[in-house]
Coordinates of N, CA, C and O in Angstrom, one line a residue:
M207 N -19.2 33.1 46.7 CA -18.2 32.1 47.0 C -17.3 32.0 45.8 O -17.7 31.8 44.7
S208 N -16.0 32.1 46.0 CA -15.1 31.9 44.9 C -14.4 30.5 45.0 O -14.7 29.8 45.9
V209 N -13.6 30.3 44.0 CA -12.9 29.0 44.0 C -12.0 28.8 45.2 O -11.8 27.8 45.8
Q210 N -11.4 29.9 45.7 CA -10.5 29.8 46.8 C -11.3 29.5 48.1 O -10.7 28.8 49.0
E211 N -12.5 29.9 48.2 CA -13.3 29.6 49.4 C -13.9 28.2 49.4 O -14.2 27.7 50.5
N212 N -14.1 27.6 48.2 CA -14.8 26.3 48.1 C -13.8 25.3 47.7 O -13.5 25.2 46.5
P213 N -13.2 24.4 48.5 CA -12.3 23.4 48.1 C -12.9 22.4 47.1 O -12.1 21.8 46.3
G214 N -14.2 22.1 47.2 CA -14.8 21.2 46.2 C -14.7 21.7 44.8 O -14.5 20.9 43.9
K215 N -14.9 23.0 44.6 CA -14.8 23.6 43.3 C -13.3 23.5 42.8 O -13.1 23.3 41.6
K216 N -12.4 23.7 43.7 CA -11.0 23.6 43.3 C -10.6 22.2 42.8 O -9.9 22.1 41.8
I217 N -11.1 21.2 43.5 CA -10.8 19.8 43.2 C -11.5 19.5 41.8 O -10.9 18.9 41.0
F218 N -12.7 20.0 41.6 CA -13.4 19.8 40.4 C -12.6 20.4 39.2 O -12.5 19.8 38.2
Y219 N -12.1 21.6 39.4 CA -11.4 22.3 38.3 C -10.0 21.5 38.0 O -9.6 21.4 36.9
I220 N -9.4 21.0 39.0 CA -8.2 20.2 38.8 C -8.5 18.9 38.0 O -7.8 18.6 37.0
Y221 N -9.6 18.2 38.4 CA -10.0 17.0 37.7 C -10.4 17.4 36.2 O -10.1 16.6 35.3
L222 N -11.1 18.5 36.1 CA -11.5 18.9 34.7 C -10.3 19.2 33.8 O -10.2 18.7 32.7
K223 N -9.3 19.8 34.4 CA -8.0 20.0 33.6 C -7.3 18.7 33.2 O -6.8 18.6 32.1
I224 N -7.3 17.8 34.2 CA -6.7 16.5 33.9 C -7.4 15.8 32.8 O -6.8 15.2 31.9
V225 N -8.8 15.7 32.9 CA -9.6 15.0 31.9 C -9.4 15.7 30.5 O -9.2 15.0 29.5
L226 N -9.4 17.0 30.4 CA -9.2 17.7 29.2 C -7.8 17.4 28.6 O -7.7 17.2 27.3
F227 N -6.8 17.3 29.4 CA -5.5 17.0 29.0 C -5.4 15.6 28.4 O -4.9 15.4 27.3
I228 N -6.0 14.6 29.0 CA -6.1 13.3 28.6 C -6.8 13.1 27.3 O -6.4 12.4 26.4
I229 N -7.9 13.8 27.1 CA -8.7 13.8 25.9 C -7.9 14.5 24.7 O -8.0 14.0 23.6
S230 N -7.2 15.5 25.0 CA -6.5 16.2 24.0 C -5.3 15.5 23.4 O -5.0 15.7 22.2
L231 N -4.7 14.6 24.1 CA -3.5 13.8 23.6 C -3.9 13.0 22.4 O -3.2 13.1 21.3
P232 N -4.9 12.2 22.3 CA -5.2 11.4 21.1 C -5.6 12.4 19.9 O -5.3 12.1 18.8
V233 N -6.3 13.5 20.2 CA -6.6 14.4 19.2 C -5.4 15.0 18.6 O -5.3 15.1 17.3
I234 N -4.5 15.4 19.4 CA -3.2 16.0 18.9 C -2.4 15.0 18.1 O -1.9 15.3 17.0
L235 N -2.4 13.7 18.5 CA -1.7 12.7 17.8 C -2.4 12.4 16.4 O -1.7 12.3 15.4
F236 N -3.7 12.4 16.4 CA -4.4 12.2 15.1 C -4.1 13.4 14.2 O -3.9 13.2 13.0
M237 N -4.1 14.6 14.7 CA -3.8 15.7 13.8 C -2.3 15.7 13.3 O -2.1 16.0 12.1
L238 N -1.4 15.2 14.1 CA 0.0 15.1 13.6 C 0.1 14.0 12.5 O 0.8 14.2 11.5
V239 N -0.6 12.9 12.6 CA -0.6 11.8 11.6 C -1.2 12.4 10.3 O -0.7 12.2 9.2
A240 N -2.4 13.0 10.5 CA -3.1 13.5 9.3 C -2.2 14.6 8.6 O -2.1 14.6 7.3
Y241 N -1.5 15.4 9.3 CA -0.7 16.4 8.7 C 0.5 15.8 8.0 O 0.9 16.2 6.9
S242 N 1.1 14.8 8.6 CA 2.2 14.1 8.0 C 1.8 13.4 6.6 O 2.5 13.5 5.6
I243 N 0.7 12.8 6.6 CA 0.2 12.2 5.4 C -0.1 13.2 4.3 O 0.3 13.1 3.1
W244 N -0.8 14.3 4.7 CA -1.2 15.4 3.8 C 0.1 16.0 3.2 O 0.1 16.3 2.0
S245 N 1.1 16.2 4.0 CA 2.3 16.9 3.6 C 3.1 16.0 2.6 O 3.6 16.5 1.6
A246 N 3.1 14.7 2.8 CA 3.8 13.8 1.9 C 3.1 13.8 0.6 O 3.8 13.8 -0.5
E247 N 1.8 13.7 0.6 CA 1.0 13.6 -0.6 C 1.2 14.9 -1.4 O 1.4 14.9 -2.6
R248 N 1.2 16.0 -0.7 CA 1.3 17.3 -1.4 C 2.7 17.4 -2.0 O 2.8 17.8 -3.2
D249 N 3.7 17.0 -1.3 CA 5.1 17.1 -1.9 C 5.3 16.2 -3.1 O 5.9 16.6 -4.1
A250 N 4.7 15.0 -3.1 CA 4.8 14.1 -4.2 C 4.0 14.7 -5.4 O 4.5 14.7 -6.6
N251 N 2.8 15.3 -5.2 CA 2.0 15.9 -6.3 C 2.7 17.1 -6.9 O 2.8 17.2 -8.1
V252 N 3.3 17.9 -6.0 CA 4.0 19.1 -6.5 C 5.2 18.7 -7.3 O 5.5 19.2 -8.4
F253 N 6.0 17.7 -6.8 CA 7.1 17.3 -7.6 C 6.8 16.7 -8.9 O 7.4 17.0 -10.0
C254 N 5.7 15.8 -9.0 CA 5.3 15.2 -10.2 C 4.7 16.3 -11.2 O 5.0 16.2 -12.4
D255 N 4.0 17.2 -10.7 CA 3.4 18.2 -11.5 C 4.4 19.1 -12.2 O 4.2 19.6 -13.3
K256 N 5.6 19.3 -11.6 CA 6.6 20.1 -12.2 C 7.4 19.4 -13.3 O 8.0 20.1 -14.1
I257 N 7.2 18.1 -13.4 CA 7.9 17.4 -14.5 C 7.1 17.4 -15.8 O 5.9 17.0 -15.8
A258 N 7.8 17.8 -16.8 CA 7.1 17.9 -18.1 C 7.3 16.6 -18.9 O 8.4 16.0 -18.8
L259 N 6.3 16.2 -19.6 CA 6.4 15.0 -20.4 C 7.4 15.2 -21.5 O 7.4 16.3 -22.1
G260 N 8.3 14.3 -21.7 CA 9.3 14.4 -22.7 C 10.6 15.0 -22.2 O 11.6 15.1 -22.9
A261 N 10.6 15.4 -20.9 CA 11.8 15.9 -20.2 C 12.8 14.8 -20.0 O 12.5 13.6 -19.9
D262 N 14.1 15.2 -19.9 CA 15.2 14.3 -19.6 C 15.2 14.0 -18.2 O 15.0 14.8 -17.3
I263 N 15.5 12.7 -17.8 CA 15.4 12.3 -16.4 C 16.6 12.7 -15.5 O 16.4 12.9 -14.3
I264 N 17.7 12.9 -16.1 CA 18.9 13.3 -15.3 C 18.8 14.6 -14.5 O 19.0 14.6 -13.3
P265 N 18.3 15.7 -15.1 CA 18.1 16.9 -14.3 C 17.0 16.7 -13.2 O 17.1 17.3 -12.2
I266 N 16.0 15.9 -13.5 CA 15.0 15.6 -12.5 C 15.6 14.9 -11.3 O 15.3 15.2 -10.1
I267 N 16.5 13.9 -11.6 CA 17.1 13.2 -10.5 C 18.0 14.1 -9.7 O 18.0 14.1 -8.4
R268 N 18.8 15.0 -10.3 CA 19.6 15.9 -9.6 C 18.8 16.9 -8.8 O 19.2 17.2 -7.7
Q269 N 17.7 17.4 -9.3 CA 16.9 18.3 -8.6 C 16.3 17.6 -7.3 O 16.3 18.2 -6.2
F270 N 15.9 16.4 -7.5 CA 15.3 15.6 -6.3 C 16.4 15.4 -5.3 O 16.1 15.6 -4.1
E271 N 17.6 15.0 -5.7 CA 18.6 14.7 -4.7 C 19.1 16.0 -4.0 O 19.4 16.0 -2.8
K272 N 19.1 17.1 -4.7 CA 19.5 18.3 -4.1 C 18.4 18.8 -3.1 O 18.7 19.3 -2.0
Q273 N 17.1 18.6 -3.5 CA 16.0 18.9 -2.7 C 16.0 18.1 -1.4 O 15.7 18.6 -0.3
T274 N 16.4 16.8 -1.4 CA 16.4 16.0 -0.2 C 17.7 16.0 0.5 O 17.9 15.4 1.5
G275 N 18.7 16.7 0.0 CA 20.0 16.9 0.7 C 20.9 15.7 0.4 O 21.9 15.5 1.2
F276 N 20.7 14.9 -0.6 CA 21.5 13.8 -0.9 C 22.2 14.0 -2.3 O 21.6 14.2 -3.3
E277 N 23.5 14.0 -2.3 CA 24.3 14.2 -3.5 C 25.0 12.8 -3.8 O 25.8 12.4 -3.0
R278 N 24.6 12.2 -4.9 CA 25.1 10.9 -5.3 C 26.5 11.1 -5.9 O 26.7 11.9 -6.8
K279 N 27.5 10.3 -5.4 CA 28.8 10.3 -6.0 C 28.9 9.0 -6.8 O 28.4 8.0 -6.4
P280 N 29.5 9.0 -8.0 CA 29.7 7.8 -8.8 C 30.3 6.6 -8.0 O 31.3 6.8 -7.3
G281 N 29.6 5.5 -8.1 CA 30.1 4.3 -7.3 C 29.7 4.2 -5.9 O 30.0 3.2 -5.2
H282 N 29.0 5.2 -5.4 CA 28.6 5.2 -4.0 C 27.1 4.8 -3.9 O 26.4 4.6 -4.9
K283 N 26.6 4.7 -2.7 CA 25.2 4.4 -2.5 C 24.2 5.4 -3.1 O 24.5 6.5 -3.2
V284 N 23.1 4.8 -3.5 CA 22.0 5.7 -4.0 C 21.2 6.2 -2.9 O 21.2 5.6 -1.8
S285 N 20.3 7.2 -3.1 CA 19.4 7.7 -2.1 C 18.4 6.7 -1.8 O 17.8 6.0 -2.7
A286 N 18.0 6.5 -0.5 CA 17.0 5.6 -0.1 C 15.6 6.1 -0.5 O 14.6 5.3 -0.5
R287 N 15.5 7.3 -1.0 CA 14.3 7.9 -1.4 C 14.1 7.9 -2.9 O 13.2 8.5 -3.4
H288 N 15.0 7.2 -3.6 CA 14.9 7.2 -5.1 C 15.3 5.9 -5.6 O 16.4 5.4 -5.3
Y289 N 14.5 5.2 -6.4 CA 14.8 4.0 -7.0 C 14.8 4.1 -8.5 O 13.9 4.8 -9.0
G290 N 15.7 3.4 -9.2 CA 15.7 3.4 -10.6 C 17.0 3.5 -11.3 O 17.1 3.6 -12.5
F291 N 18.1 3.4 -10.6 CA 19.4 3.4 -11.2 C 19.8 2.1 -11.8 O 19.8 1.1 -11.1
P292 N 20.0 2.0 -13.1 CA 20.4 0.7 -13.7 C 21.6 0.0 -13.1 O 21.6 -1.2 -13.0
D293 N 22.6 0.8 -12.7 CA 23.8 0.2 -12.1 C 23.5 -0.4 -10.7 O 24.4 -1.0 -10.2
E294 N 22.3 -0.1 -10.2 CA 22.0 -0.7 -8.9 C 21.0 -1.9 -9.0 O 20.4 -2.3 -8.0
G295 N 20.8 -2.3 -10.3 CA 20.0 -3.5 -10.5 C 18.5 -3.2 -10.8 O 17.7 -4.1 -11.0
F296 N 18.2 -1.9 -11.0 CA 16.8 -1.5 -11.4 C 16.7 -1.4 -12.9 O 17.7 -1.2 -13.6
D297 N 15.5 -1.6 -13.4 CA 15.3 -1.5 -14.9 C 15.5 0.0 -15.3 O 15.4 0.9 -14.5
N298 N 15.8 0.2 -16.5 CA 16.1 1.5 -17.0 C 14.8 2.2 -17.6 O 14.9 3.2 -18.3
D299 N 13.6 1.6 -17.3 CA 12.4 2.2 -17.9 C 11.6 3.0 -17.0 O 10.5 3.4 -17.3
G300 N 12.1 3.3 -15.8 CA 11.4 4.1 -14.8 C 12.1 4.5 -13.6 O 13.2 3.9 -13.3
H301 N 11.6 5.5 -12.9 CA 12.2 5.9 -11.6 C 11.0 6.1 -10.6 O 10.0 6.6 -11.0
T302 N 11.3 5.9 -9.4 CA 10.3 6.1 -8.3 C 11.0 7.0 -7.3 O 12.1 6.7 -6.8
F303 N 10.3 8.1 -6.9 CA 10.8 9.0 -5.9 C 9.8 9.0 -4.7 O 8.6 9.0 -4.9
L304 N 10.4 8.8 -3.5 CA 9.6 8.6 -2.3 C 9.6 9.9 -1.5 O 10.6 10.6 -1.4
F305 N 8.5 10.1 -0.9 CA 8.3 11.3 0.0 C 7.7 10.7 1.3 O 6.5 10.3 1.4
P306 N 8.5 10.6 2.4 CA 8.1 9.9 3.6 C 7.0 10.6 4.3 O 7.0 11.8 4.4
A307 N 6.0 9.9 4.9 CA 5.0 10.4 5.7 C 5.3 10.0 7.2 O 6.4 10.3 7.7
L308 N 4.5 9.1 7.8 CA 4.8 8.7 9.1 C 5.1 7.2 9.1 O 4.5 6.4 8.4
M309 N 6.1 6.9 9.8 CA 6.6 5.5 10.0 C 6.9 4.9 8.6 O 7.8 5.3 7.9
F310 N 6.1 3.9 8.1 CA 6.5 3.2 6.9 C 5.6 3.7 5.7 O 5.7 3.1 4.6
S311 N 4.7 4.7 5.9 CA 3.9 5.2 4.9 C 4.7 6.2 4.0 O 5.5 7.0 4.5
N312 N 4.4 6.1 2.7 CA 5.1 7.0 1.8 C 4.2 7.5 0.7 O 3.3 6.8 0.3
A313 N 4.5 8.7 0.2 CA 3.9 9.1 -1.1 C 4.9 8.9 -2.1 O 6.1 9.0 -1.9
Y314 N 4.5 8.6 -3.3 CA 5.4 8.3 -4.4 C 5.1 9.1 -5.6 O 4.0 9.5 -5.9
C315 N 6.2 9.4 -6.4 CA 6.1 9.9 -7.7 C 6.7 8.9 -8.7 O 8.0 8.8 -8.6
Q316 N 5.9 8.2 -9.4 CA 6.4 7.2 -10.3 C 6.6 7.8 -11.7 O 5.6 8.4 -12.3
I317 N 7.8 7.7 -12.3 CA 8.1 8.2 -13.6 C 8.4 7.0 -14.6 O 9.3 6.2 -14.2
D318 N 7.7 6.9 -15.7 CA 8.0 5.9 -16.7 C 8.8 6.6 -17.8 O 8.4 7.7 -18.2
L319 N 9.8 5.9 -18.4 CA 10.7 6.5 -19.4 C 10.6 5.8 -20.7 O 10.2 4.6 -20.8
T320 N 10.9 6.6 -21.7 CA 11.1 6.0 -23.1 C 12.5 5.3 -23.1 O 13.2 5.4 -22.2
E321 N 12.8 4.7 -24.3 CA 14.1 4.0 -24.4 C 15.2 5.0 -24.3 O 16.3 4.6 -23.9
N322 N 15.0 6.3 -24.7 CA 16.1 7.2 -24.7 C 16.2 8.1 -23.4 O 16.8 9.1 -23.4
G323 N 15.4 7.7 -22.4 CA 15.5 8.4 -21.1 C 14.7 9.6 -20.9 O 14.9 10.4 -20.0
K324 N 13.6 9.7 -21.7 CA 12.7 10.9 -21.6 C 11.5 10.4 -20.9 O 11.0 9.3 -20.9
V325 N 10.8 11.4 -20.2 CA 9.6 11.1 -19.4 C 8.5 10.7 -20.3 O 8.1 11.5 -21.2
K326 N 7.9 9.5 -20.1 CA 6.8 9.1 -20.9 C 5.5 9.3 -20.2 O 4.5 9.7 -20.7
S327 N 5.5 9.0 -18.9 CA 4.3 9.2 -18.0 C 4.7 9.4 -16.6 O 5.8 9.1 -16.2
K328 N 3.8 10.0 -15.8 CA 4.1 10.3 -14.4 C 2.9 10.0 -13.6 O 1.7 10.2 -14.1
N329 N 3.0 9.6 -12.3 CA 1.9 9.3 -11.5 C 2.3 9.6 -10.0 O 3.3 9.0 -9.6
A330 N 1.5 10.3 -9.3 CA 1.8 10.5 -7.9 C 0.7 9.8 -7.1 O -0.5 9.8 -7.5
Y331 N 1.1 9.0 -6.1 CA 0.1 8.3 -5.3 C 0.6 8.1 -3.8 O 1.8 8.4 -3.6
F332 N -0.2 7.7 -3.0 CA 0.1 7.4 -1.6 C -0.1 6.0 -1.2 O -1.1 5.4 -1.6
Q333 N 0.8 5.4 -0.4 CA 0.6 4.0 0.0 C 0.9 4.0 1.5 O 2.0 4.3 2.0
A334 N -0.1 3.6 2.3 CA 0.0 3.4 3.7 C 0.4 2.0 4.0 O -0.2 1.0 3.5
D335 N 1.4 1.8 4.8 CA 1.9 0.5 5.3 C 1.6 0.3 6.7 O 1.7 1.1 7.5

């Protein structure tokens, strides 16, 4: 007896496919969220690891803005993924670079500066909101 000859088996296989589809949706969603978080953390770590202690911050900012597709023009808005411009009301002792994950979660690369604008310390971390 094959599936074509037994309508009960045909209905069973249809229901089985529906159940497997319903079960697979949350699994796929979980995998997408996990990949998004992993990717943001990896990008922040790679970016921070490339920065040498004692380096000048200006080329780092330009590299980040070029990497994210944002070119800042004098007097215009700053990138929403970068905080630290003194002319925008931020302190001149550090910069924060954001790497978005899913929704409001972000990975960050925090750079602390010396008085003359050189990298004093760096830290990559993830914050889920």
